[in-house]
Coordinates of N, CA and C and ligand atoms in Angstrom, one line a residue:
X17 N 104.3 76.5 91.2 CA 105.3 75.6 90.6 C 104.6 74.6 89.7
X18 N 105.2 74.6 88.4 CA 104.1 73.7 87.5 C 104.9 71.9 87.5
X19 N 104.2 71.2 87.4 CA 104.2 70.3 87.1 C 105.6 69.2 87.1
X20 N 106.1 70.1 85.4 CA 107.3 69.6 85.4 C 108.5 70.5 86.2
X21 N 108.5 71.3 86.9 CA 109.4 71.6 88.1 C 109.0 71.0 89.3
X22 N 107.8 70.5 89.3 CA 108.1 69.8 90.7 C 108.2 68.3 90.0
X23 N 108.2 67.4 89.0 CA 109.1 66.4 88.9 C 110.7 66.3 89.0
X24 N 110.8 67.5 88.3 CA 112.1 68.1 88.4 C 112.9 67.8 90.1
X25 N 112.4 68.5 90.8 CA 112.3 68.6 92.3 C 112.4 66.9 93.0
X26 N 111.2 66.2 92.5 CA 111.5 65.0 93.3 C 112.2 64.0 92.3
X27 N 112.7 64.4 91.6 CA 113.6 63.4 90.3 C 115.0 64.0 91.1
X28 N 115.2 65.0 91.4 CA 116.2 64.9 92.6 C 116.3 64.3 93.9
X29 N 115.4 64.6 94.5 CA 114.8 64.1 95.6 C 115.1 62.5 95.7
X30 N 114.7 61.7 94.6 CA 114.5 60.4 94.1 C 116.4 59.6 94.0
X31 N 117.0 61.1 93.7 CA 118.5 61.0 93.1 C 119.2 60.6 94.7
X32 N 118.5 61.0 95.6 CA 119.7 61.1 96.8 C 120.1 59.6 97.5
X33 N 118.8 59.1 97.2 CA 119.5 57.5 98.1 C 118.7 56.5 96.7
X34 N 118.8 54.9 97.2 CA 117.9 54.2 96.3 C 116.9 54.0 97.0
X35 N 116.5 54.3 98.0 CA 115.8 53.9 98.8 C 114.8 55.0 99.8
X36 N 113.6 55.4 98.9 CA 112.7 56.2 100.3 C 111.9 55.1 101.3
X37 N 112.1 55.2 102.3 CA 111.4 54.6 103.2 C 110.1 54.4 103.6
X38 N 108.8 54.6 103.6 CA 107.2 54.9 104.3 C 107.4 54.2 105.0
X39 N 106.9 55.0 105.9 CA 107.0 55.5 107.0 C 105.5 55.4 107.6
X40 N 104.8 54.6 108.7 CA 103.3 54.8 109.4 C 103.8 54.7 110.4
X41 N 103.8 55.9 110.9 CA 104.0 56.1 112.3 C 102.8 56.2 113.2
X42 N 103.0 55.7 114.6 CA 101.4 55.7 115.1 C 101.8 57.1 116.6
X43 N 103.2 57.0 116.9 CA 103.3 57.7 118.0 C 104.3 59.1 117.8
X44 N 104.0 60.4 117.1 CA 105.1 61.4 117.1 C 106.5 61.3 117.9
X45 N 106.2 60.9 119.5 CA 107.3 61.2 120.0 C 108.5 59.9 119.8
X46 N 108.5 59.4 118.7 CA 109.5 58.4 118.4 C 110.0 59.1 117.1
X47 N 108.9 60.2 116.4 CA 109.5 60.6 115.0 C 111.1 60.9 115.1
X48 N 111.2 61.8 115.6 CA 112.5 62.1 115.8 C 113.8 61.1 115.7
X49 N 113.8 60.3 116.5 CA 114.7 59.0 117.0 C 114.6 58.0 115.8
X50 N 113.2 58.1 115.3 CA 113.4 57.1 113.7 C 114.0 57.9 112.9
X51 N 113.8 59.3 112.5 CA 114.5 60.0 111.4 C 115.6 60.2 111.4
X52 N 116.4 60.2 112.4 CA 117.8 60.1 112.7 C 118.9 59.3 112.7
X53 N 117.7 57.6 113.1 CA 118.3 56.7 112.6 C 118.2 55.9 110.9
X54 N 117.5 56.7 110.1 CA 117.5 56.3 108.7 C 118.2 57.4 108.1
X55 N 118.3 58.7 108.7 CA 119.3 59.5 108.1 C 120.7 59.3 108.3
X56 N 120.9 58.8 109.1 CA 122.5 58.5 110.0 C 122.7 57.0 109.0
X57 N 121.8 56.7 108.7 CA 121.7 54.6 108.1 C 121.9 55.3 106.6
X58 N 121.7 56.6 106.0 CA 122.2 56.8 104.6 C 121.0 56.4 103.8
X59 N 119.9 57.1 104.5 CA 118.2 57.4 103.8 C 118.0 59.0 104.2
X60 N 118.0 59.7 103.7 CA 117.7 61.3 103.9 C 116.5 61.8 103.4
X61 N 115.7 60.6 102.6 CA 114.3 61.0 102.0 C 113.3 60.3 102.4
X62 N 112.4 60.7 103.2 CA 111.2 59.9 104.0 C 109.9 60.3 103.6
X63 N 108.8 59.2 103.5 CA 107.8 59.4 103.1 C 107.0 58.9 104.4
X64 N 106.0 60.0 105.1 CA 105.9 59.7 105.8 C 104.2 59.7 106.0
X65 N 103.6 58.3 105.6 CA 102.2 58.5 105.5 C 101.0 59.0 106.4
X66 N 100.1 59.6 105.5 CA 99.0 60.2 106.2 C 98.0 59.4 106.7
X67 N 98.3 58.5 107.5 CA 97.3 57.4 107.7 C 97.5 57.3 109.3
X68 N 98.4 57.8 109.8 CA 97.5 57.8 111.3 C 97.5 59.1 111.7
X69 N 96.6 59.4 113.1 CA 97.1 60.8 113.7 C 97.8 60.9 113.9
X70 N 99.2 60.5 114.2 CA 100.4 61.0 114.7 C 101.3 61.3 113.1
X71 N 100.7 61.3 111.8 CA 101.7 61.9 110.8 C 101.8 63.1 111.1
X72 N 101.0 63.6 110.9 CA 101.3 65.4 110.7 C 102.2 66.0 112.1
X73 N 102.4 65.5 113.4 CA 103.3 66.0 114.1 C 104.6 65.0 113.7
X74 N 104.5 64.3 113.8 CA 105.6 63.3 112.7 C 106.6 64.2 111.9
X75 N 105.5 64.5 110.7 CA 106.0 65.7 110.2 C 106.7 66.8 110.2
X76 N 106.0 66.9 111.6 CA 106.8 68.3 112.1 C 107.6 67.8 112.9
X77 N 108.3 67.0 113.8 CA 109.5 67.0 114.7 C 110.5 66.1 113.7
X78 N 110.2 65.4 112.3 CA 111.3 65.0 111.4 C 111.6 66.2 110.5
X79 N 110.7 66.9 110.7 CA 111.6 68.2 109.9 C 112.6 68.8 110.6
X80 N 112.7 68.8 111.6 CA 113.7 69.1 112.3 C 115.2 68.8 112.1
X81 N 115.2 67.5 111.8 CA 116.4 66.4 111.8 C 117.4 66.8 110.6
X82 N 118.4 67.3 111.1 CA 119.1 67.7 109.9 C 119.5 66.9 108.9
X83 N 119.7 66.8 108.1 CA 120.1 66.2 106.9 C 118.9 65.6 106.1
X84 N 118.1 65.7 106.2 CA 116.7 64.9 106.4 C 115.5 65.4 105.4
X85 N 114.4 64.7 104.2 CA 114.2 65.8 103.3 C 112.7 65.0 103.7
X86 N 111.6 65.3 104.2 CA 110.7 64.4 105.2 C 109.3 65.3 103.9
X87 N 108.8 64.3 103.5 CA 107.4 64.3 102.4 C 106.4 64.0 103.0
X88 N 105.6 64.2 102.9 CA 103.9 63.5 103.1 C 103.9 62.7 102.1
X89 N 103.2 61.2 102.5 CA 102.6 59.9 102.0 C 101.2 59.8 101.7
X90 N 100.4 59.2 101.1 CA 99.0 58.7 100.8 C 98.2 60.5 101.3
X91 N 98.8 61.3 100.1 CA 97.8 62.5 100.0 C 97.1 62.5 98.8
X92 N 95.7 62.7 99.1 CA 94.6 62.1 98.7 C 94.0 63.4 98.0
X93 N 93.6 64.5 98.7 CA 92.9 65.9 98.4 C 93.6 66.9 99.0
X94 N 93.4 68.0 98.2 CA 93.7 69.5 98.1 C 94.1 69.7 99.5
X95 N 92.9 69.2 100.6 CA 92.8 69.4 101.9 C 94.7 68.5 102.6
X96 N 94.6 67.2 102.0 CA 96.0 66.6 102.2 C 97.3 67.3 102.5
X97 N 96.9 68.1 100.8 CA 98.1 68.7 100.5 C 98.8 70.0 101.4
X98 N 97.3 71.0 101.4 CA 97.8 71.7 102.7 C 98.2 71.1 103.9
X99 N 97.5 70.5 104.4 CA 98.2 70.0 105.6 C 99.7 69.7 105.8
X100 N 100.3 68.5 104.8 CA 101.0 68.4 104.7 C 101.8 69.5 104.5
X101 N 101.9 70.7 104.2 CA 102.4 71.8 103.4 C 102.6 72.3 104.5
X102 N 101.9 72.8 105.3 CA 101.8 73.1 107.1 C 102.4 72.7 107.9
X103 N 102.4 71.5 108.2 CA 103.0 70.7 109.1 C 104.9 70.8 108.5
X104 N 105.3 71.0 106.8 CA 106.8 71.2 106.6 C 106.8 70.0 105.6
X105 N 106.3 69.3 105.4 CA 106.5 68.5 104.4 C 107.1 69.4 103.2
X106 N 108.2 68.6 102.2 CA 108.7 69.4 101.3 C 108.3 68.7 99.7
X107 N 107.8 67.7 100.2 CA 107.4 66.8 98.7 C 106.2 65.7 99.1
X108 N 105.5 65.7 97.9 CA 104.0 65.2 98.8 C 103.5 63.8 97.7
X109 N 103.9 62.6 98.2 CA 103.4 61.4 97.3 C 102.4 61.2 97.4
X110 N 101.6 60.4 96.1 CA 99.9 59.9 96.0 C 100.2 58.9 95.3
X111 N 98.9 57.7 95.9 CA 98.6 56.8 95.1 C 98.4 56.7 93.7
X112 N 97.7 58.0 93.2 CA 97.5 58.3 92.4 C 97.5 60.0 91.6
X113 N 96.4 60.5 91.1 CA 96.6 62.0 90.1 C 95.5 62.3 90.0
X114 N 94.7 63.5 90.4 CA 93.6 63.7 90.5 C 93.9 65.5 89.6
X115 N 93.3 65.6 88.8 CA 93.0 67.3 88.7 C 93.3 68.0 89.8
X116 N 92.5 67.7 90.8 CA 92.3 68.5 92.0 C 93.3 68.7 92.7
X117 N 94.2 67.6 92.9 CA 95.8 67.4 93.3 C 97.0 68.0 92.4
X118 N 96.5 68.5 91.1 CA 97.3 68.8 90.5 C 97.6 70.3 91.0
X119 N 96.3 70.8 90.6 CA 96.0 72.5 91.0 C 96.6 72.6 92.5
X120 N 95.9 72.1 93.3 CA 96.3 72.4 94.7 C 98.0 71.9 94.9
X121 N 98.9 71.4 94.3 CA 100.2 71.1 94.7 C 100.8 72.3 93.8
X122 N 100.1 72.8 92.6 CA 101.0 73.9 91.6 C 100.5 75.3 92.6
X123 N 99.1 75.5 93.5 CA 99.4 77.1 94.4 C 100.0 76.6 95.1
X124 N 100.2 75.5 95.7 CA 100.8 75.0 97.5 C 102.5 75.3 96.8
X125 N 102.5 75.2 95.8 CA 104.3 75.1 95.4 C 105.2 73.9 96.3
X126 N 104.2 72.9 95.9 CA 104.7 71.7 96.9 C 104.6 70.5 95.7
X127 N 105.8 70.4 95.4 CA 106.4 68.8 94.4 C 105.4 68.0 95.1
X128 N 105.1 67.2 93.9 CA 104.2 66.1 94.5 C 104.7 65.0 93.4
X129 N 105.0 63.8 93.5 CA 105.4 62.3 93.1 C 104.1 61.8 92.9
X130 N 103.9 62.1 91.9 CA 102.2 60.9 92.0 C 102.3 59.9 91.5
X131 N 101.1 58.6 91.4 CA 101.4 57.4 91.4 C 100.9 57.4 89.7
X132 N 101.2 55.8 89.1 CA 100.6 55.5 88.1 C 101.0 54.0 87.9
X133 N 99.4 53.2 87.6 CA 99.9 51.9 86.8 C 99.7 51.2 85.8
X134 N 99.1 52.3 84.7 CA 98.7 51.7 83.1 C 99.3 52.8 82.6
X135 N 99.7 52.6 81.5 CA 100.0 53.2 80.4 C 99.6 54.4 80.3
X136 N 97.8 54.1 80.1 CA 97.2 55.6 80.7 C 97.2 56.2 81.8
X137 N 97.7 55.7 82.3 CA 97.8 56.6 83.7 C 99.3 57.2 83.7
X138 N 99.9 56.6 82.9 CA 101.5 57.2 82.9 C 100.7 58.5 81.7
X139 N 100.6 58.1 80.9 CA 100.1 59.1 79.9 C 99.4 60.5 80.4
X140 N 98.0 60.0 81.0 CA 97.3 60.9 81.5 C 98.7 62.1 82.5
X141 N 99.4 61.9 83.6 CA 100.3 62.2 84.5 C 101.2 62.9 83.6
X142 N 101.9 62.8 82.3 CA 102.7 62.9 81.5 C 102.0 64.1 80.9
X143 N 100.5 64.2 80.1 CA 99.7 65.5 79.6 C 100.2 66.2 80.9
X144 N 99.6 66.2 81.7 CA 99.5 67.4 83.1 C 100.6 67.9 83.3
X145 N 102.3 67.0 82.8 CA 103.4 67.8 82.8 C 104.6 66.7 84.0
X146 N 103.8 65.7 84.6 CA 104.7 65.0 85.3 C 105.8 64.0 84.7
X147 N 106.9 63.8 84.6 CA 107.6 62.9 84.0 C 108.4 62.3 84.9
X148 N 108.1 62.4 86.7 CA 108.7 61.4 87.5 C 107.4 60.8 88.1
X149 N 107.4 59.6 88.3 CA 106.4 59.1 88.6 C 106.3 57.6 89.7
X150 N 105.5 57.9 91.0 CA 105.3 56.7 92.0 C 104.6 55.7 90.8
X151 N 105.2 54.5 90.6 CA 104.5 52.9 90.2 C 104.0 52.4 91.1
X152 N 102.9 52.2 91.3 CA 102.3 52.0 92.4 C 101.3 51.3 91.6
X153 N 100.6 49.7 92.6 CA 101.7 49.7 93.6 C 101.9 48.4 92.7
X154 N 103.7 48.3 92.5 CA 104.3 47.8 91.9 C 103.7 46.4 91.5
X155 N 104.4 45.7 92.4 CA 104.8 44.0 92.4 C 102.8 43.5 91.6
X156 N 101.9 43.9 92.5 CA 100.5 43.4 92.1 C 100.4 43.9 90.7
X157 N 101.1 45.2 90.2 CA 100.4 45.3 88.7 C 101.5 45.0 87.7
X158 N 102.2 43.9 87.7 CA 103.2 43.5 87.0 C 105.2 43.9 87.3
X159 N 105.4 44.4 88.0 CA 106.5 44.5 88.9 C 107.3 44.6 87.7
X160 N 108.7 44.5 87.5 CA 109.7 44.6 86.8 C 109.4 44.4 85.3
X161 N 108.7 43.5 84.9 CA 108.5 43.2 83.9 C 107.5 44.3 83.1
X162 N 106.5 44.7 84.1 CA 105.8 46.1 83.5 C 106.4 47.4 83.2
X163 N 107.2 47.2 84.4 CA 108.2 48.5 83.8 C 109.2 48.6 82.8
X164 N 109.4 47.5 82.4 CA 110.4 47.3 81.4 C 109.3 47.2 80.2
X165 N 108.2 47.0 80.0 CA 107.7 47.3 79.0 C 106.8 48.6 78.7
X166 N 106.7 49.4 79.6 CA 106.7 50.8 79.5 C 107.7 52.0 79.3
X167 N 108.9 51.2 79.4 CA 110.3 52.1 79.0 C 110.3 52.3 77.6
X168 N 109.6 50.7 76.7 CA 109.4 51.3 75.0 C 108.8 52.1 75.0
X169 N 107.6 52.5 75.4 CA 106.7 53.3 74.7 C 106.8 54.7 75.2
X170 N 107.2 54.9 76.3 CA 107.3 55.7 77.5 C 108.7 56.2 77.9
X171 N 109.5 56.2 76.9 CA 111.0 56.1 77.6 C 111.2 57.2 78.6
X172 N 111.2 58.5 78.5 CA 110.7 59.8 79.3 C 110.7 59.7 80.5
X173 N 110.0 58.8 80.8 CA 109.2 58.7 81.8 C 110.0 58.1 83.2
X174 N 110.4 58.7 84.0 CA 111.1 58.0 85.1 C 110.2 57.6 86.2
X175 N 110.7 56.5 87.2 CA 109.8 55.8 88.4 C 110.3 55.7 89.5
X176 N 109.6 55.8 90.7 CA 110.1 55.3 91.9 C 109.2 54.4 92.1
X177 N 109.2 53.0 92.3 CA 108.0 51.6 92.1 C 108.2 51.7 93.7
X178 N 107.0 51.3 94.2 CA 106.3 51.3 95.4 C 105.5 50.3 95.3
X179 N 105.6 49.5 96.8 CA 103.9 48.7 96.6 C 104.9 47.1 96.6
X180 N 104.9 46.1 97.5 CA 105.6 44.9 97.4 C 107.0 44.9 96.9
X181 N 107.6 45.7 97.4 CA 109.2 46.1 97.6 C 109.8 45.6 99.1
X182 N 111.1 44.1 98.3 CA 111.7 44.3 99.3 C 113.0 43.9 99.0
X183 N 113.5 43.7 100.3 CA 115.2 43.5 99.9 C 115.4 42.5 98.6
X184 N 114.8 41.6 98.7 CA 114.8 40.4 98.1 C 114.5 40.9 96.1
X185 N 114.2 41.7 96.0 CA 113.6 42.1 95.0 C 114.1 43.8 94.7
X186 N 114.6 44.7 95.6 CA 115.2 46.0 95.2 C 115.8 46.3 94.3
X187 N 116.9 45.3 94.4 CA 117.8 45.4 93.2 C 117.4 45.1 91.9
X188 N 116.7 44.6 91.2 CA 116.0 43.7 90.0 C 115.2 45.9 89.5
X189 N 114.7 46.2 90.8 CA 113.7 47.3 90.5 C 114.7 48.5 89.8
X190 N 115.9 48.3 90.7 CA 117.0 49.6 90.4 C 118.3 49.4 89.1
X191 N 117.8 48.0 88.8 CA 118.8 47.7 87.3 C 118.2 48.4 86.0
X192 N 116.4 48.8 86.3 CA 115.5 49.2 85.5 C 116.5 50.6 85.1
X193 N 116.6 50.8 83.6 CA 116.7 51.9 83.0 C 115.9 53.3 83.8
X194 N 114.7 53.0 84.1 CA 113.5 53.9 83.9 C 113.5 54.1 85.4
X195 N 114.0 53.9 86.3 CA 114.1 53.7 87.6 C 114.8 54.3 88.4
X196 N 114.5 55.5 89.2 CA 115.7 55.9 90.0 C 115.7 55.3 91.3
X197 N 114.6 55.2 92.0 CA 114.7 54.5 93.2 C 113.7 54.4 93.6
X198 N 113.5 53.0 94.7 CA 112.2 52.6 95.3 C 111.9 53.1 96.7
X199 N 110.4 53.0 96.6 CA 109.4 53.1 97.9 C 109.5 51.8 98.8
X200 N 109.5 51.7 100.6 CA 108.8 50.5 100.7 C 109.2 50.7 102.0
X201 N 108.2 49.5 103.0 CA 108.0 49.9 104.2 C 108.7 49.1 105.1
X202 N 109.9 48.4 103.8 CA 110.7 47.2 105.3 C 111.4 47.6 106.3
X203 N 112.3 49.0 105.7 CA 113.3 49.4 106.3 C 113.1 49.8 108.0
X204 N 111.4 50.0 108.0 CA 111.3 50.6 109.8 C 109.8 49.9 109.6
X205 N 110.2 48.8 110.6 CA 109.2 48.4 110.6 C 107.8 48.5 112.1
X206 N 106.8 48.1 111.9 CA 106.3 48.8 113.0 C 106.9 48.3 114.3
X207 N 107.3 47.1 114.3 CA 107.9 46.1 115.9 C 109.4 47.3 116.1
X208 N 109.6 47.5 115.0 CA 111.4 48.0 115.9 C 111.4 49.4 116.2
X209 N 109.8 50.2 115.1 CA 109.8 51.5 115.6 C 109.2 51.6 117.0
X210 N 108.1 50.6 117.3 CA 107.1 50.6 118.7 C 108.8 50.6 120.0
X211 N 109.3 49.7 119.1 CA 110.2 49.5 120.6 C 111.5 50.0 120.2
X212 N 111.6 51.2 119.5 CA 112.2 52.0 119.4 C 113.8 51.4 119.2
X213 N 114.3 50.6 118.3 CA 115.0 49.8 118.1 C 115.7 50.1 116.8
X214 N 116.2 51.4 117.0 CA 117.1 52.4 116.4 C 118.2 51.7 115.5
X215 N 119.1 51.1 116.1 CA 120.0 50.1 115.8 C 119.5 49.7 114.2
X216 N 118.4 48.5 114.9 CA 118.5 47.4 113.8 C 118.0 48.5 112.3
X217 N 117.1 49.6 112.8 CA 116.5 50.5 111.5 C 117.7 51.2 110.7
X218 N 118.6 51.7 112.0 CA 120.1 52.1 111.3 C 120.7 51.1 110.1
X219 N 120.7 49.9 110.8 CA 121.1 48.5 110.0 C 120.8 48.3 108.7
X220 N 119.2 48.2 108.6 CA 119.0 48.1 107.2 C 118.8 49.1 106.5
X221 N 118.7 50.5 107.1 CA 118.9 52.1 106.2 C 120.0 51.8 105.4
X222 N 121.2 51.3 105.8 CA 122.4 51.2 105.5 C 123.0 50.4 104.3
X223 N 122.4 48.9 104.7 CA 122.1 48.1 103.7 C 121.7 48.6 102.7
X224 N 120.4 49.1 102.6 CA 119.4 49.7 101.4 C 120.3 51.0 100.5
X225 N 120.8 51.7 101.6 CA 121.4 52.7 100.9 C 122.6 52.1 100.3
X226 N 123.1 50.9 100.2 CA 124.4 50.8 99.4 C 124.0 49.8 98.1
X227 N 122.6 50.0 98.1 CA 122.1 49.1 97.1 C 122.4 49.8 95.6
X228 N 123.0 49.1 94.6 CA 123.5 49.6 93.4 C 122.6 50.1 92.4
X229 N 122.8 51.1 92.1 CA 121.7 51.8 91.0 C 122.4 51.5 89.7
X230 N 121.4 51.4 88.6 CA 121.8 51.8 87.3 C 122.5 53.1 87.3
Ligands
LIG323 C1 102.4 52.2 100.7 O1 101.9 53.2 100.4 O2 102.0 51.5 101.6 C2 103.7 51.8 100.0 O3 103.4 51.4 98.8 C3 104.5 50.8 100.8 O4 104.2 49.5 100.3 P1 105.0 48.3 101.0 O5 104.4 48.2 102.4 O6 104.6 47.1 100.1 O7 106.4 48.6 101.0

């Protein structure tokens, strides 16, 4: 799958809610119970990072969850990407864009969202064929105001901004032209996933998902 079919792929992906969630989960056997409650809360797109042991079975028991379209987070190398590709992941985010990541997500036929936060880095991402793109990480490399000055030169170019996203600030990100929707880790947080506190994750899934897009 080249490049611009898997932007294609998560520029839909991107289309279903305003809000993907990341997701660090430390214990699988709550995956389930959290993906249910941000699918049920009107989030059906989860990024679910590769940063503890328990992602990759994560992985696998949120794929289960119907309604539910469950990605790999912070994939780094080729090695990442299979994994995540294994485990069911259907779209695979990065900090960033490596060659190496590029090749290995075009055999894996696995959409990948990669990051970018200069110009050349939108550029570079853009040659290789991507034209949906993680801003990462937002708010520290100029937040709203950067994006709005990359829509001149860059208009093409669509974002999901990641990285110091929160309620307080969502909306400002989703009035952006260039913007289909944000990354960010408030919506489940570690206190309410540890104690399994479905409810209140429900709660702000919900909130988030009725947040107004351009
Ligand atoms: C990440 O990869 O950690 C995301 O960018 C989430 O950032 P946040 O915790 O600031 O929402």
């Amino acid at each position: 799958m080249n490049p611009h079919l898997q932007s294609q792929k998560t520029r839909a992906l991107c289309r279903l809610a305003p809000v993907i969630p990341v997701i660090v989960i430390k214990n699988a056997d709550r995956a389930a119970g959290l993906a249910q409650a941000l699918v049920s809360g009107g989030l059906p797109v989860l990024e679910i990072t590769l940063r503890s042991d328990a992602a990759l079975d994560a992985i696998r028991a949120m794929s289960a969850v119907s309604g539910g379209h469950v990605g790999a987070g912070t994939v780094l190398t080729p090695d990442d990407a299979k994994r995540a590709k294994d485990a069911g992941a259907t779209f695979a985010v990065s900090p960033g864009l490596t060659d190496r990541l590029v090749a290995a997500c075009e055999e894996l036929e696995l959409p990948l969202l990669p990051g970018a936060a200069t110009a050349s880095e939108v550029m570079r991402a853009s040659d290789a064929g991507y034209d949906m793109l993680k801003f990462f990480p937002a708010e520290a490399v100029g937040g709203v105001p950067a994006l709005k000055s990359l829509a001149g030169p860059l208009p093409r170019i669509t974002f999901c901004p990641t990285g110091g996203i929160s309620p307080s600030n969502a909306a400002d990100y989703l009035a952006l032209p260039n913007v289909i929707c944000v990354g960010g880790s408030w919506i489940a947080t570690d206190a309410d996933v540890n104690a399994e506190n479905w409810g209140a994750i429900q709660e702000r899934a919900h909130a988030a998902a009725g947040l107004n897009r351009r």
